[in-house]
Each structure stands twice: as structure tokens, then as C-alpha cells.
């Protein structure tokens, strides 16, 4: 619901929307909804790279989260290359 509200005020590629997606993606990861988590974290990654650059700590954190999700989904090759 919070994500829907943010999308009413900010564009899809805004930091606040990405941050909400990051949070929600990690919640989904923790409860085992890995496909939903992956989608949200991938969206977040694109925005964070654009805003902060590929070498930022925020991008590194998302890559770590995505690697964990990919591993949980059995996509070990992708997890290793993140």
C-alpha cells in the first residue's frame, strides 16, 4: 500500500520509490517470496545505479540481496556473477 501511495507522488524511477521497493523486496525475501523479491530488487538496482553509480555502497547492498535471492531460486550462475 505504501508503494502505491508513493507512486502517486513520485515517478517510478525516483529514489523514494526505489527505497520502498528495496524494503519490500527484502521483506519478500525474508518470507520466501523470492520471485517477487527479485523483481523489486532488480527495479531498485537500476535506479540506484543511475543515482549513485555502480560502485556505491547502496548498489553493493542490492547486489548482495539479489545474489541471495537468485541463490534461493536456484539460479547459482546469476548469483555468482552479481
PDB file with one MODEL, atoms N, CA, C and O in Angstrom:
MODEL        1
ATOM      1  N   UNK A   1       0.819  -1.192   0.000  1.00  0.00           N
ATOM      2  CA  UNK A   1       0.000   0.000   0.000  1.00  0.00           C
ATOM      3  C   UNK A   1       0.868   1.263   0.000  1.00  0.00           C
ATOM      4  O   UNK A   1       0.570   2.222  -0.712  1.00  0.00           O
ATOM      5  N   UNK A   2       1.923   1.263   0.785  1.00  0.00           N
ATOM      6  CA  UNK A   2       2.817   2.420   0.830  1.00  0.00           C
ATOM      7  C   UNK A   2       3.466   2.672  -0.519  1.00  0.00           C
ATOM      8  O   UNK A   2       3.633   3.819  -0.934  1.00  0.00           O
ATOM      9  N   UNK A   3       3.832   1.587  -1.204  1.00  0.00           N
ATOM     10  CA  UNK A   3       4.437   1.732  -2.527  1.00  0.00           C
ATOM     11  C   UNK A   3       3.454   2.362  -3.495  1.00  0.00           C
ATOM     12  O   UNK A   3       3.831   3.233  -4.278  1.00  0.00           O
ATOM     13  N   UNK A   4       2.223   1.945  -3.454  1.00  0.00           N
ATOM     14  CA  UNK A   4       1.188   2.531  -4.320  1.00  0.00           C
ATOM     15  C   UNK A   4       1.010   4.019  -4.047  1.00  0.00           C
ATOM     16  O   UNK A   4       0.842   4.817  -4.969  1.00  0.00           O
ATOM     17  N   UNK A   5       1.050   4.377  -2.777  1.00  0.00           N
ATOM     18  CA  UNK A   5       0.915   5.786  -2.401  1.00  0.00           C
ATOM     19  C   UNK A   5       2.095   6.599  -2.922  1.00  0.00           C
ATOM     20  O   UNK A   5       1.903   7.686  -3.467  1.00  0.00           O
ATOM     21  N   UNK A   6       3.300   6.089  -2.763  1.00  0.00           N
ATOM     22  CA  UNK A   6       4.481   6.800  -3.251  1.00  0.00           C
ATOM     23  C   UNK A   6       4.423   7.014  -4.767  1.00  0.00           C
ATOM     24  O   UNK A   6       4.813   8.069  -5.268  1.00  0.00           O
ATOM     25  N   UNK A   7       3.937   6.010  -5.484  1.00  0.00           N
ATOM     26  CA  UNK A   7       3.857   6.106  -6.943  1.00  0.00           C
ATOM     27  C   UNK A   7       2.881   7.187  -7.401  1.00  0.00           C
ATOM     28  O   UNK A   7       2.949   7.636  -8.545  1.00  0.00           O
ATOM     29  N   UNK A   8       1.988   7.600  -6.532  1.00  0.00           N
ATOM     30  CA  UNK A   8       1.070   8.691  -6.877  1.00  0.00           C
ATOM     31  C   UNK A   8       1.779  10.040  -6.869  1.00  0.00           C
ATOM     32  O   UNK A   8       1.363  10.974  -7.554  1.00  0.00           O
ATOM     33  N   UNK A   9       2.853  10.132  -6.087  1.00  0.00           N
ATOM     34  CA  UNK A   9       3.545  11.404  -5.922  1.00  0.00           C
ATOM     35  C   UNK A   9       4.898  11.477  -6.612  1.00  0.00           C
ATOM     36  O   UNK A   9       5.394  12.565  -6.903  1.00  0.00           O
ATOM     37  N   UNK A  10       5.491  10.327  -6.870  1.00  0.00           N
ATOM     38  CA  UNK A  10       6.833  10.296  -7.463  1.00  0.00           C
ATOM     39  C   UNK A  10       6.837   9.412  -8.702  1.00  0.00           C
ATOM     40  O   UNK A  10       6.046   8.474  -8.799  1.00  0.00           O
ATOM     41  N   UNK A  11       7.728   9.709  -9.652  1.00  0.00           N
ATOM     42  CA  UNK A  11       7.848   8.825 -10.812  1.00  0.00           C
ATOM     43  C   UNK A  11       8.464   7.483 -10.406  1.00  0.00           C
ATOM     44  O   UNK A  11       9.098   7.362  -9.358  1.00  0.00           O
ATOM     45  N   UNK A  12       8.266   6.512 -11.240  1.00  0.00           N
ATOM     46  CA  UNK A  12       8.728   5.140 -10.974  1.00  0.00           C
ATOM     47  C   UNK A  12      10.225   5.065 -10.682  1.00  0.00           C
ATOM     48  O   UNK A  12      10.656   4.210  -9.908  1.00  0.00           O
ATOM     49  N   UNK A  13      11.015   5.935 -11.284  1.00  0.00           N
ATOM     50  CA  UNK A  13      12.468   5.874 -11.109  1.00  0.00           C
ATOM     51  C   UNK A  13      12.986   6.853 -10.048  1.00  0.00           C
ATOM     52  O   UNK A  13      14.171   7.187 -10.047  1.00  0.00           O
ATOM     53  N   UNK A  14      12.126   7.306  -9.162  1.00  0.00           N
ATOM     54  CA  UNK A  14      12.518   8.211  -8.090  1.00  0.00           C
ATOM     55  C   UNK A  14      13.129   7.419  -6.934  1.00  0.00           C
ATOM     56  O   UNK A  14      12.764   6.268  -6.697  1.00  0.00           O
ATOM     57  N   UNK A  15      14.061   8.047  -6.221  1.00  0.00           N
ATOM     58  CA  UNK A  15      14.741   7.399  -5.107  1.00  0.00           C
ATOM     59  C   UNK A  15      13.764   6.877  -4.062  1.00  0.00           C
ATOM     60  O   UNK A  15      13.935   5.758  -3.577  1.00  0.00           O
ATOM     61  N   UNK A  16      12.757   7.641  -3.705  1.00  0.00           N
ATOM     62  CA  UNK A  16      11.817   7.216  -2.664  1.00  0.00           C
ATOM     63  C   UNK A  16      11.057   5.953  -3.066  1.00  0.00           C
ATOM     64  O   UNK A  16      10.807   5.084  -2.231  1.00  0.00           O
ATOM     65  N   UNK A  17      10.694   5.854  -4.330  1.00  0.00           N
ATOM     66  CA  UNK A  17      10.011   4.655  -4.823  1.00  0.00           C
ATOM     67  C   UNK A  17      10.987   3.475  -4.796  1.00  0.00           C
ATOM     68  O   UNK A  17      10.622   2.372  -4.389  1.00  0.00           O
ATOM     69  N   UNK A  18      12.216   3.710  -5.225  1.00  0.00           N
ATOM     70  CA  UNK A  18      13.221   2.648  -5.216  1.00  0.00           C
ATOM     71  C   UNK A  18      13.504   2.169  -3.795  1.00  0.00           C
ATOM     72  O   UNK A  18      13.652   0.969  -3.562  1.00  0.00           O
ATOM     73  N   UNK A  19      13.579   3.082  -2.865  1.00  0.00           N
ATOM     74  CA  UNK A  19      13.852   2.711  -1.475  1.00  0.00           C
ATOM     75  C   UNK A  19      12.707   1.866  -0.911  1.00  0.00           C
ATOM     76  O   UNK A  19      12.944   0.905  -0.179  1.00  0.00           O
ATOM     77  N   UNK A  20      11.481   2.223  -1.250  1.00  0.00           N
ATOM     78  CA  UNK A  20      10.333   1.429  -0.809  1.00  0.00           C
ATOM     79  C   UNK A  20      10.374   0.032  -1.441  1.00  0.00           C
ATOM     80  O   UNK A  20      10.059  -0.961  -0.785  1.00  0.00           O
ATOM     81  N   UNK A  21      10.763  -0.033  -2.709  1.00  0.00           N
ATOM     82  CA  UNK A  21      10.884  -1.331  -3.376  1.00  0.00           C
ATOM     83  C   UNK A  21      11.997  -2.167  -2.745  1.00  0.00           C
ATOM     84  O   UNK A  21      11.866  -3.384  -2.614  1.00  0.00           O
ATOM     85  N   UNK A  22      13.076  -1.521  -2.360  1.00  0.00           N
ATOM     86  CA  UNK A  22      14.164  -2.238  -1.688  1.00  0.00           C
ATOM     87  C   UNK A  22      13.655  -2.863  -0.383  1.00  0.00           C
ATOM     88  O   UNK A  22      13.875  -4.046  -0.119  1.00  0.00           O
ATOM     89  N   UNK A  23      12.982  -2.058   0.412  1.00  0.00           N
ATOM     90  CA  UNK A  23      12.449  -2.547   1.682  1.00  0.00           C
ATOM     91  C   UNK A  23      11.479  -3.704   1.460  1.00  0.00           C
ATOM     92  O   UNK A  23      11.592  -4.749   2.100  1.00  0.00           O
ATOM     93  N   UNK A  24      10.530  -3.511   0.555  1.00  0.00           N
ATOM     94  CA  UNK A  24       9.531  -4.532   0.276  1.00  0.00           C
ATOM     95  C   UNK A  24      10.187  -5.790  -0.312  1.00  0.00           C
ATOM     96  O   UNK A  24       9.809  -6.912   0.028  1.00  0.00           O
ATOM     97  N   UNK A  25      11.162  -5.593  -1.185  1.00  0.00           N
ATOM     98  CA  UNK A  25      11.885  -6.728  -1.763  1.00  0.00           C
ATOM     99  C   UNK A  25      12.575  -7.557  -0.699  1.00  0.00           C
ATOM    100  O   UNK A  25      12.593  -8.786  -0.778  1.00  0.00           O
ATOM    101  N   UNK A  26      13.141  -6.897   0.291  1.00  0.00           N
ATOM    102  CA  UNK A  26      13.799  -7.620   1.373  1.00  0.00           C
ATOM    103  C   UNK A  26      12.802  -8.307   2.292  1.00  0.00           C
ATOM    104  O   UNK A  26      13.087  -9.382   2.820  1.00  0.00           O
ATOM    105  N   UNK A  27      11.648  -7.709   2.489  1.00  0.00           N
ATOM    106  CA  UNK A  27      10.600  -8.379   3.263  1.00  0.00           C
ATOM    107  C   UNK A  27      10.162  -9.649   2.542  1.00  0.00           C
ATOM    108  O   UNK A  27      10.051 -10.710   3.156  1.00  0.00           O
ATOM    109  N   UNK A  28       9.914  -9.539   1.238  1.00  0.00           N
ATOM    110  CA  UNK A  28       9.533 -10.713   0.451  1.00  0.00           C
ATOM    111  C   UNK A  28      10.620 -11.785   0.511  1.00  0.00           C
ATOM    112  O   UNK A  28      10.316 -12.974   0.603  1.00  0.00           O
ATOM    113  N   UNK A  29      11.868 -11.372   0.461  1.00  0.00           N
ATOM    114  CA  UNK A  29      12.977 -12.325   0.548  1.00  0.00           C
ATOM    115  C   UNK A  29      12.924 -13.080   1.874  1.00  0.00           C
ATOM    116  O   UNK A  29      13.087 -14.300   1.907  1.00  0.00           O
ATOM    117  N   UNK A  30      12.699 -12.365   2.942  1.00  0.00           N
ATOM    118  CA  UNK A  30      12.689 -12.977   4.269  1.00  0.00           C
ATOM    119  C   UNK A  30      11.533 -13.961   4.469  1.00  0.00           C
ATOM    120  O   UNK A  30      11.657 -14.919   5.231  1.00  0.00           O
ATOM    121  N   UNK A  31      10.421 -13.725   3.788  1.00  0.00           N
ATOM    122  CA  UNK A  31       9.280 -14.631   3.952  1.00  0.00           C
ATOM    123  C   UNK A  31       9.190 -15.677   2.838  1.00  0.00           C
ATOM    124  O   UNK A  31       8.235 -16.450   2.768  1.00  0.00           O
ATOM    125  N   UNK A  32      10.204 -15.683   1.969  1.00  0.00           N
ATOM    126  CA  UNK A  32      10.295 -16.733   0.969  1.00  0.00           C
ATOM    127  C   UNK A  32       9.608 -16.475  -0.353  1.00  0.00           C
ATOM    128  O   UNK A  32       9.464 -17.399  -1.153  1.00  0.00           O
ATOM    129  N   UNK A  33       9.180 -15.258  -0.609  1.00  0.00           N
ATOM    130  CA  UNK A  33       8.585 -14.907  -1.908  1.00  0.00           C
ATOM    131  C   UNK A  33       9.686 -14.372  -2.818  1.00  0.00           C
ATOM    132  O   UNK A  33       9.768 -13.175  -3.092  1.00  0.00           O
ATOM    133  N   UNK A  34      10.523 -15.288  -3.274  1.00  0.00           N
ATOM    134  CA  UNK A  34      11.753 -14.905  -3.953  1.00  0.00           C
ATOM    135  C   UNK A  34      11.533 -14.263  -5.320  1.00  0.00           C
ATOM    136  O   UNK A  34      12.271 -13.349  -5.689  1.00  0.00           O
ATOM    137  N   UNK A  35      10.552 -14.710  -6.067  1.00  0.00           N
ATOM    138  CA  UNK A  35      10.312 -14.127  -7.396  1.00  0.00           C
ATOM    139  C   UNK A  35       9.859 -12.673  -7.266  1.00  0.00           C
ATOM    140  O   UNK A  35      10.326 -11.806  -8.005  1.00  0.00           O
ATOM    141  N   UNK A  36       8.955 -12.410  -6.333  1.00  0.00           N
ATOM    142  CA  UNK A  36       8.517 -11.026  -6.103  1.00  0.00           C
ATOM    143  C   UNK A  36       9.690 -10.182  -5.616  1.00  0.00           C
ATOM    144  O   UNK A  36       9.866  -9.039  -6.038  1.00  0.00           O
ATOM    145  N   UNK A  37      10.480 -10.755  -4.733  1.00  0.00           N
ATOM    146  CA  UNK A  37      11.645 -10.049  -4.212  1.00  0.00           C
ATOM    147  C   UNK A  37      12.609  -9.691  -5.335  1.00  0.00           C
ATOM    148  O   UNK A  37      13.091  -8.561  -5.416  1.00  0.00           O
ATOM    149  N   UNK A  38      12.882 -10.651  -6.189  1.00  0.00           N
ATOM    150  CA  UNK A  38      13.822 -10.424  -7.290  1.00  0.00           C
ATOM    151  C   UNK A  38      13.371  -9.269  -8.178  1.00  0.00           C
ATOM    152  O   UNK A  38      14.176  -8.407  -8.529  1.00  0.00           O
ATOM    153  N   UNK A  39      12.119  -9.247  -8.533  1.00  0.00           N
ATOM    154  CA  UNK A  39      11.598  -8.180  -9.394  1.00  0.00           C
ATOM    155  C   UNK A  39      11.786  -6.809  -8.753  1.00  0.00           C
ATOM    156  O   UNK A  39      12.255  -5.873  -9.400  1.00  0.00           O
ATOM    157  N   UNK A  40      11.421  -6.697  -7.487  1.00  0.00           N
ATOM    158  CA  UNK A  40      11.543  -5.408  -6.793  1.00  0.00           C
ATOM    159  C   UNK A  40      13.000  -4.988  -6.626  1.00  0.00           C
ATOM    160  O   UNK A  40      13.335  -3.817  -6.805  1.00  0.00           O
ATOM    161  N   UNK A  41      13.857  -5.931  -6.288  1.00  0.00           N
ATOM    162  CA  UNK A  41      15.269  -5.592  -6.102  1.00  0.00           C
ATOM    163  C   UNK A  41      15.949  -5.237  -7.426  1.00  0.00           C
ATOM    164  O   UNK A  41      16.825  -4.373  -7.456  1.00  0.00           O
ATOM    165  N   UNK A  42      15.559  -5.885  -8.502  1.00  0.00           N
ATOM    166  CA  UNK A  42      16.106  -5.519  -9.821  1.00  0.00           C
ATOM    167  C   UNK A  42      15.683  -4.108 -10.219  1.00  0.00           C
ATOM    168  O   UNK A  42      16.482  -3.355 -10.775  1.00  0.00           O
ATOM    169  N   UNK A  43      14.440  -3.750  -9.938  1.00  0.00           N
ATOM    170  CA  UNK A  43      13.976  -2.385 -10.204  1.00  0.00           C
ATOM    171  C   UNK A  43      14.791  -1.384  -9.385  1.00  0.00           C
ATOM    172  O   UNK A  43      15.206  -0.340  -9.889  1.00  0.00           O
ATOM    173  N   UNK A  44      15.009  -1.719  -8.122  1.00  0.00           N
ATOM    174  CA  UNK A  44      15.786  -0.848  -7.235  1.00  0.00           C
ATOM    175  C   UNK A  44      17.206  -0.687  -7.743  1.00  0.00           C
ATOM    176  O   UNK A  44      17.749   0.417  -7.746  1.00  0.00           O
ATOM    177  N   UNK A  45      17.806  -1.783  -8.171  1.00  0.00           N
ATOM    178  CA  UNK A  45      19.181  -1.747  -8.657  1.00  0.00           C
ATOM    179  C   UNK A  45      19.342  -0.763  -9.813  1.00  0.00           C
ATOM    180  O   UNK A  45      20.295   0.015  -9.835  1.00  0.00           O
ATOM    181  N   UNK A  46      18.433  -0.791 -10.757  1.00  0.00           N
ATOM    182  CA  UNK A  46      18.511   0.120 -11.910  1.00  0.00           C
ATOM    183  C   UNK A  46      18.502   1.581 -11.462  1.00  0.00           C
ATOM    184  O   UNK A  46      19.285   2.394 -11.955  1.00  0.00           O
ATOM    185  N   UNK A  47      17.625   1.902 -10.539  1.00  0.00           N
ATOM    186  CA  UNK A  47      17.513   3.286 -10.064  1.00  0.00           C
ATOM    187  C   UNK A  47      18.756   3.674  -9.272  1.00  0.00           C
ATOM    188  O   UNK A  47      19.298   4.763  -9.461  1.00  0.00           O
ATOM    189  N   UNK A  48      19.208   2.796  -8.394  1.00  0.00           N
ATOM    190  CA  UNK A  48      20.377   3.108  -7.577  1.00  0.00           C
ATOM    191  C   UNK A  48      21.636   3.285  -8.422  1.00  0.00           C
ATOM    192  O   UNK A  48      22.450   4.165  -8.139  1.00  0.00           O
ATOM    193  N   UNK A  49      21.803   2.468  -9.446  1.00  0.00           N
ATOM    194  CA  UNK A  49      22.963   2.644 -10.336  1.00  0.00           C
ATOM    195  C   UNK A  49      22.895   4.009 -11.007  1.00  0.00           C
ATOM    196  O   UNK A  49      23.906   4.705 -11.107  1.00  0.00           O
ATOM    197  N   UNK A  50      21.715   4.392 -11.463  1.00  0.00           N
ATOM    198  CA  UNK A  50      21.564   5.692 -12.122  1.00  0.00           C
ATOM    199  C   UNK A  50      21.847   6.841 -11.158  1.00  0.00           C
ATOM    200  O   UNK A  50      22.496   7.818 -11.534  1.00  0.00           O
ATOM    201  N   UNK A  51      21.374   6.736  -9.942  1.00  0.00           N
ATOM    202  CA  UNK A  51      21.511   7.828  -8.978  1.00  0.00           C
ATOM    203  C   UNK A  51      22.888   7.857  -8.321  1.00  0.00           C
ATOM    204  O   UNK A  51      23.511   8.914  -8.224  1.00  0.00           O
ATOM    205  N   UNK A  52      23.362   6.693  -7.870  1.00  0.00           N
ATOM    206  CA  UNK A  52      24.560   6.651  -7.036  1.00  0.00           C
ATOM    207  C   UNK A  52      25.814   6.155  -7.743  1.00  0.00           C
ATOM    208  O   UNK A  52      26.924   6.347  -7.245  1.00  0.00           O
ATOM    209  N   UNK A  53      25.649   5.519  -8.896  1.00  0.00           N
ATOM    210  CA  UNK A  53      26.799   4.943  -9.598  1.00  0.00           C
ATOM    211  C   UNK A  53      27.002   3.497  -9.196  1.00  0.00           C
ATOM    212  O   UNK A  53      26.613   3.074  -8.107  1.00  0.00           O
ATOM    213  N   UNK A  54      27.617   2.749 -10.096  1.00  0.00           N
ATOM    214  CA  UNK A  54      27.724   1.299  -9.899  1.00  0.00           C
ATOM    215  C   UNK A  54      28.640   0.888  -8.749  1.00  0.00           C
ATOM    216  O   UNK A  54      28.573  -0.252  -8.290  1.00  0.00           O
ATOM    217  N   UNK A  55      29.484   1.786  -8.280  1.00  0.00           N
ATOM    218  CA  UNK A  55      30.425   1.448  -7.217  1.00  0.00           C
ATOM    219  C   UNK A  55      29.972   1.897  -5.829  1.00  0.00           C
ATOM    220  O   UNK A  55      30.753   1.851  -4.879  1.00  0.00           O
ATOM    221  N   UNK A  56      28.739   2.322  -5.709  1.00  0.00           N
ATOM    222  CA  UNK A  56      28.272   2.827  -4.414  1.00  0.00           C
ATOM    223  C   UNK A  56      27.923   1.689  -3.454  1.00  0.00           C
ATOM    224  O   UNK A  56      27.667   0.559  -3.872  1.00  0.00           O
ATOM    225  N   UNK A  57      27.917   2.007  -2.185  1.00  0.00           N
ATOM    226  CA  UNK A  57      27.576   1.029  -1.163  1.00  0.00           C
ATOM    227  C   UNK A  57      26.117   0.586  -1.280  1.00  0.00           C
ATOM    228  O   UNK A  57      25.796  -0.564  -0.981  1.00  0.00           O
ATOM    229  N   UNK A  58      25.245   1.474  -1.707  1.00  0.00           N
ATOM    230  CA  UNK A  58      23.827   1.110  -1.885  1.00  0.00           C
ATOM    231  C   UNK A  58      23.675   0.072  -2.982  1.00  0.00           C
ATOM    232  O   UNK A  58      22.908  -0.880  -2.841  1.00  0.00           O
ATOM    233  N   UNK A  59      24.403   0.253  -4.072  1.00  0.00           N
ATOM    234  CA  UNK A  59      24.357  -0.715  -5.168  1.00  0.00           C
ATOM    235  C   UNK A  59      24.940  -2.050  -4.693  1.00  0.00           C
ATOM    236  O   UNK A  59      24.398  -3.110  -5.006  1.00  0.00           O
ATOM    237  N   UNK A  60      26.026  -1.999  -3.950  1.00  0.00           N
ATOM    238  CA  UNK A  60      26.633  -3.229  -3.427  1.00  0.00           C
ATOM    239  C   UNK A  60      25.660  -3.992  -2.538  1.00  0.00           C
ATOM    240  O   UNK A  60      25.590  -5.220  -2.589  1.00  0.00           O
ATOM    241  N   UNK A  61      24.921  -3.266  -1.735  1.00  0.00           N
ATOM    242  CA  UNK A  61      23.948  -3.896  -0.844  1.00  0.00           C
ATOM    243  C   UNK A  61      22.836  -4.591  -1.639  1.00  0.00           C
ATOM    244  O   UNK A  61      22.441  -5.712  -1.319  1.00  0.00           O
ATOM    245  N   UNK A  62      22.344  -3.918  -2.666  1.00  0.00           N
ATOM    246  CA  UNK A  62      21.288  -4.508  -3.502  1.00  0.00           C
ATOM    247  C   UNK A  62      21.823  -5.735  -4.234  1.00  0.00           C
ATOM    248  O   UNK A  62      21.127  -6.744  -4.345  1.00  0.00           O
ATOM    249  N   UNK A  63      23.049  -5.655  -4.732  1.00  0.00           N
ATOM    250  CA  UNK A  63      23.640  -6.802  -5.417  1.00  0.00           C
ATOM    251  C   UNK A  63      23.755  -8.000  -4.477  1.00  0.00           C
ATOM    252  O   UNK A  63      23.525  -9.139  -4.883  1.00  0.00           O
ATOM    253  N   UNK A  64      24.105  -7.741  -3.239  1.00  0.00           N
ATOM    254  CA  UNK A  64      24.188  -8.812  -2.254  1.00  0.00           C
ATOM    255  C   UNK A  64      22.805  -9.434  -2.015  1.00  0.00           C
ATOM    256  O   UNK A  64      22.661 -10.656  -1.974  1.00  0.00           O
ATOM    257  N   UNK A  65      21.806  -8.581  -1.862  1.00  0.00           N
ATOM    258  CA  UNK A  65      20.438  -9.071  -1.664  1.00  0.00           C
ATOM    259  C   UNK A  65      19.966  -9.875  -2.873  1.00  0.00           C
ATOM    260  O   UNK A  65      19.357 -10.935  -2.723  1.00  0.00           O
ATOM    261  N   UNK A  66      20.247  -9.369  -4.062  1.00  0.00           N
ATOM    262  CA  UNK A  66      19.852 -10.073  -5.281  1.00  0.00           C
ATOM    263  C   UNK A  66      20.564 -11.414  -5.402  1.00  0.00           C
ATOM    264  O   UNK A  66      19.967 -12.407  -5.817  1.00  0.00           O
ATOM    265  N   UNK A  67      21.832 -11.437  -5.041  1.00  0.00           N
ATOM    266  CA  UNK A  67      22.583 -12.690  -5.075  1.00  0.00           C
ATOM    267  C   UNK A  67      21.953 -13.729  -4.165  1.00  0.00           C
ATOM    268  O   UNK A  67      21.850 -14.900  -4.529  1.00  0.00           O
ATOM    269  N   UNK A  68      21.541 -13.309  -3.006  1.00  0.00           N
ATOM    270  CA  UNK A  68      20.871 -14.206  -2.063  1.00  0.00           C
ATOM    271  C   UNK A  68      19.562 -14.735  -2.632  1.00  0.00           C
ATOM    272  O   UNK A  68      19.260 -15.923  -2.517  1.00  0.00           O
ATOM    273  N   UNK A  69      18.790 -13.849  -3.246  1.00  0.00           N
ATOM    274  CA  UNK A  69      17.515 -14.251  -3.846  1.00  0.00           C
ATOM    275  C   UNK A  69      17.745 -15.214  -5.010  1.00  0.00           C
ATOM    276  O   UNK A  69      17.075 -16.242  -5.112  1.00  0.00           O
ATOM    277  N   UNK A  70      18.679 -14.883  -5.875  1.00  0.00           N
ATOM    278  CA  UNK A  70      18.963 -15.755  -7.022  1.00  0.00           C
ATOM    279  C   UNK A  70      19.413 -17.133  -6.551  1.00  0.00           C
ATOM    280  O   UNK A  70      19.011 -18.149  -7.118  1.00  0.00           O
ATOM    281  N   UNK A  71      20.237 -17.167  -5.528  1.00  0.00           N
ATOM    282  CA  UNK A  71      20.682 -18.431  -4.956  1.00  0.00           C
ATOM    283  C   UNK A  71      19.496 -19.224  -4.417  1.00  0.00           C
ATOM    284  O   UNK A  71      19.409 -20.434  -4.627  1.00  0.00           O
ATOM    285  N   UNK A  72      18.592 -18.550  -3.731  1.00  0.00           N
ATOM    286  CA  UNK A  72      17.402 -19.213  -3.193  1.00  0.00           C
ATOM    287  C   UNK A  72      16.500 -19.749  -4.295  1.00  0.00           C
ATOM    288  O   UNK A  72      15.795 -20.739  -4.104  1.00  0.00           O
ATOM    289  N   UNK A  73      16.526 -19.095  -5.441  1.00  0.00           N
ATOM    290  CA  UNK A  73      15.737 -19.543  -6.589  1.00  0.00           C
ATOM    291  C   UNK A  73      16.448 -20.629  -7.392  1.00  0.00           C
ATOM    292  O   UNK A  73      15.896 -21.156  -8.357  1.00  0.00           O
ATOM    293  N   UNK A  74      17.680 -20.961  -6.989  1.00  0.00           N
ATOM    294  CA  UNK A  74      18.440 -21.974  -7.703  1.00  0.00           C
ATOM    295  C   UNK A  74      19.221 -21.453  -8.888  1.00  0.00           C
ATOM    296  O   UNK A  74      19.787 -22.237  -9.650  1.00  0.00           O
ATOM    297  N   UNK A  75      19.259 -20.142  -9.056  1.00  0.00           N
ATOM    298  CA  UNK A  75      19.988 -19.532 -10.171  1.00  0.00           C
ATOM    299  C   UNK A  75      21.391 -19.174  -9.688  1.00  0.00           C
ATOM    300  O   UNK A  75      21.730 -18.002  -9.525  1.00  0.00           O
ATOM    301  N   UNK A  76      22.195 -20.208  -9.462  1.00  0.00           N
ATOM    302  CA  UNK A  76      23.515 -20.023  -8.867  1.00  0.00           C
ATOM    303  C   UNK A  76      24.483 -19.291  -9.793  1.00  0.00           C
ATOM    304  O   UNK A  76      25.338 -18.540  -9.323  1.00  0.00           O
ATOM    305  N   UNK A  77      24.359 -19.498 -11.091  1.00  0.00           N
ATOM    306  CA  UNK A  77      25.242 -18.821 -12.051  1.00  0.00           C
ATOM    307  C   UNK A  77      25.035 -17.311 -11.991  1.00  0.00           C
ATOM    308  O   UNK A  77      25.999 -16.546 -11.948  1.00  0.00           O
ATOM    309  N   UNK A  78      23.783 -16.893 -11.988  1.00  0.00           N
ATOM    310  CA  UNK A  78      23.491 -15.448 -11.903  1.00  0.00           C
ATOM    311  C   UNK A  78      23.932 -14.895 -10.553  1.00  0.00           C
ATOM    312  O   UNK A  78      24.507 -13.808 -10.490  1.00  0.00           O
ATOM    313  N   UNK A  79      23.675 -15.615  -9.493  1.00  0.00           N
ATOM    314  CA  UNK A  79      24.066 -15.157  -8.150  1.00  0.00           C
ATOM    315  C   UNK A  79      25.575 -14.947  -8.084  1.00  0.00           C
ATOM    316  O   UNK A  79      26.042 -13.973  -7.495  1.00  0.00           O
ATOM    317  N   UNK A  80      26.324 -15.841  -8.675  1.00  0.00           N
ATOM    318  CA  UNK A  80      27.776 -15.745  -8.648  1.00  0.00           C
ATOM    319  C   UNK A  80      28.285 -14.541  -9.422  1.00  0.00           C
ATOM    320  O   UNK A  80      29.318 -13.971  -9.071  1.00  0.00           O
ATOM    321  N   UNK A  81      27.576 -14.150 -10.469  1.00  0.00           N
ATOM    322  CA  UNK A  81      28.041 -13.048 -11.318  1.00  0.00           C
ATOM    323  C   UNK A  81      27.529 -11.677 -10.887  1.00  0.00           C
ATOM    324  O   UNK A  81      27.850 -10.665 -11.510  1.00  0.00           O
ATOM    325  N   UNK A  82      26.746 -11.646  -9.839  1.00  0.00           N
ATOM    326  CA  UNK A  82      26.305 -10.359  -9.320  1.00  0.00           C
ATOM    327  C   UNK A  82      27.412  -9.833  -8.465  1.00  0.00           C
ATOM    328  O   UNK A  82      27.293  -8.746  -7.900  1.00  0.00           O
TER     329      UNK A  82
ENDMDL
END
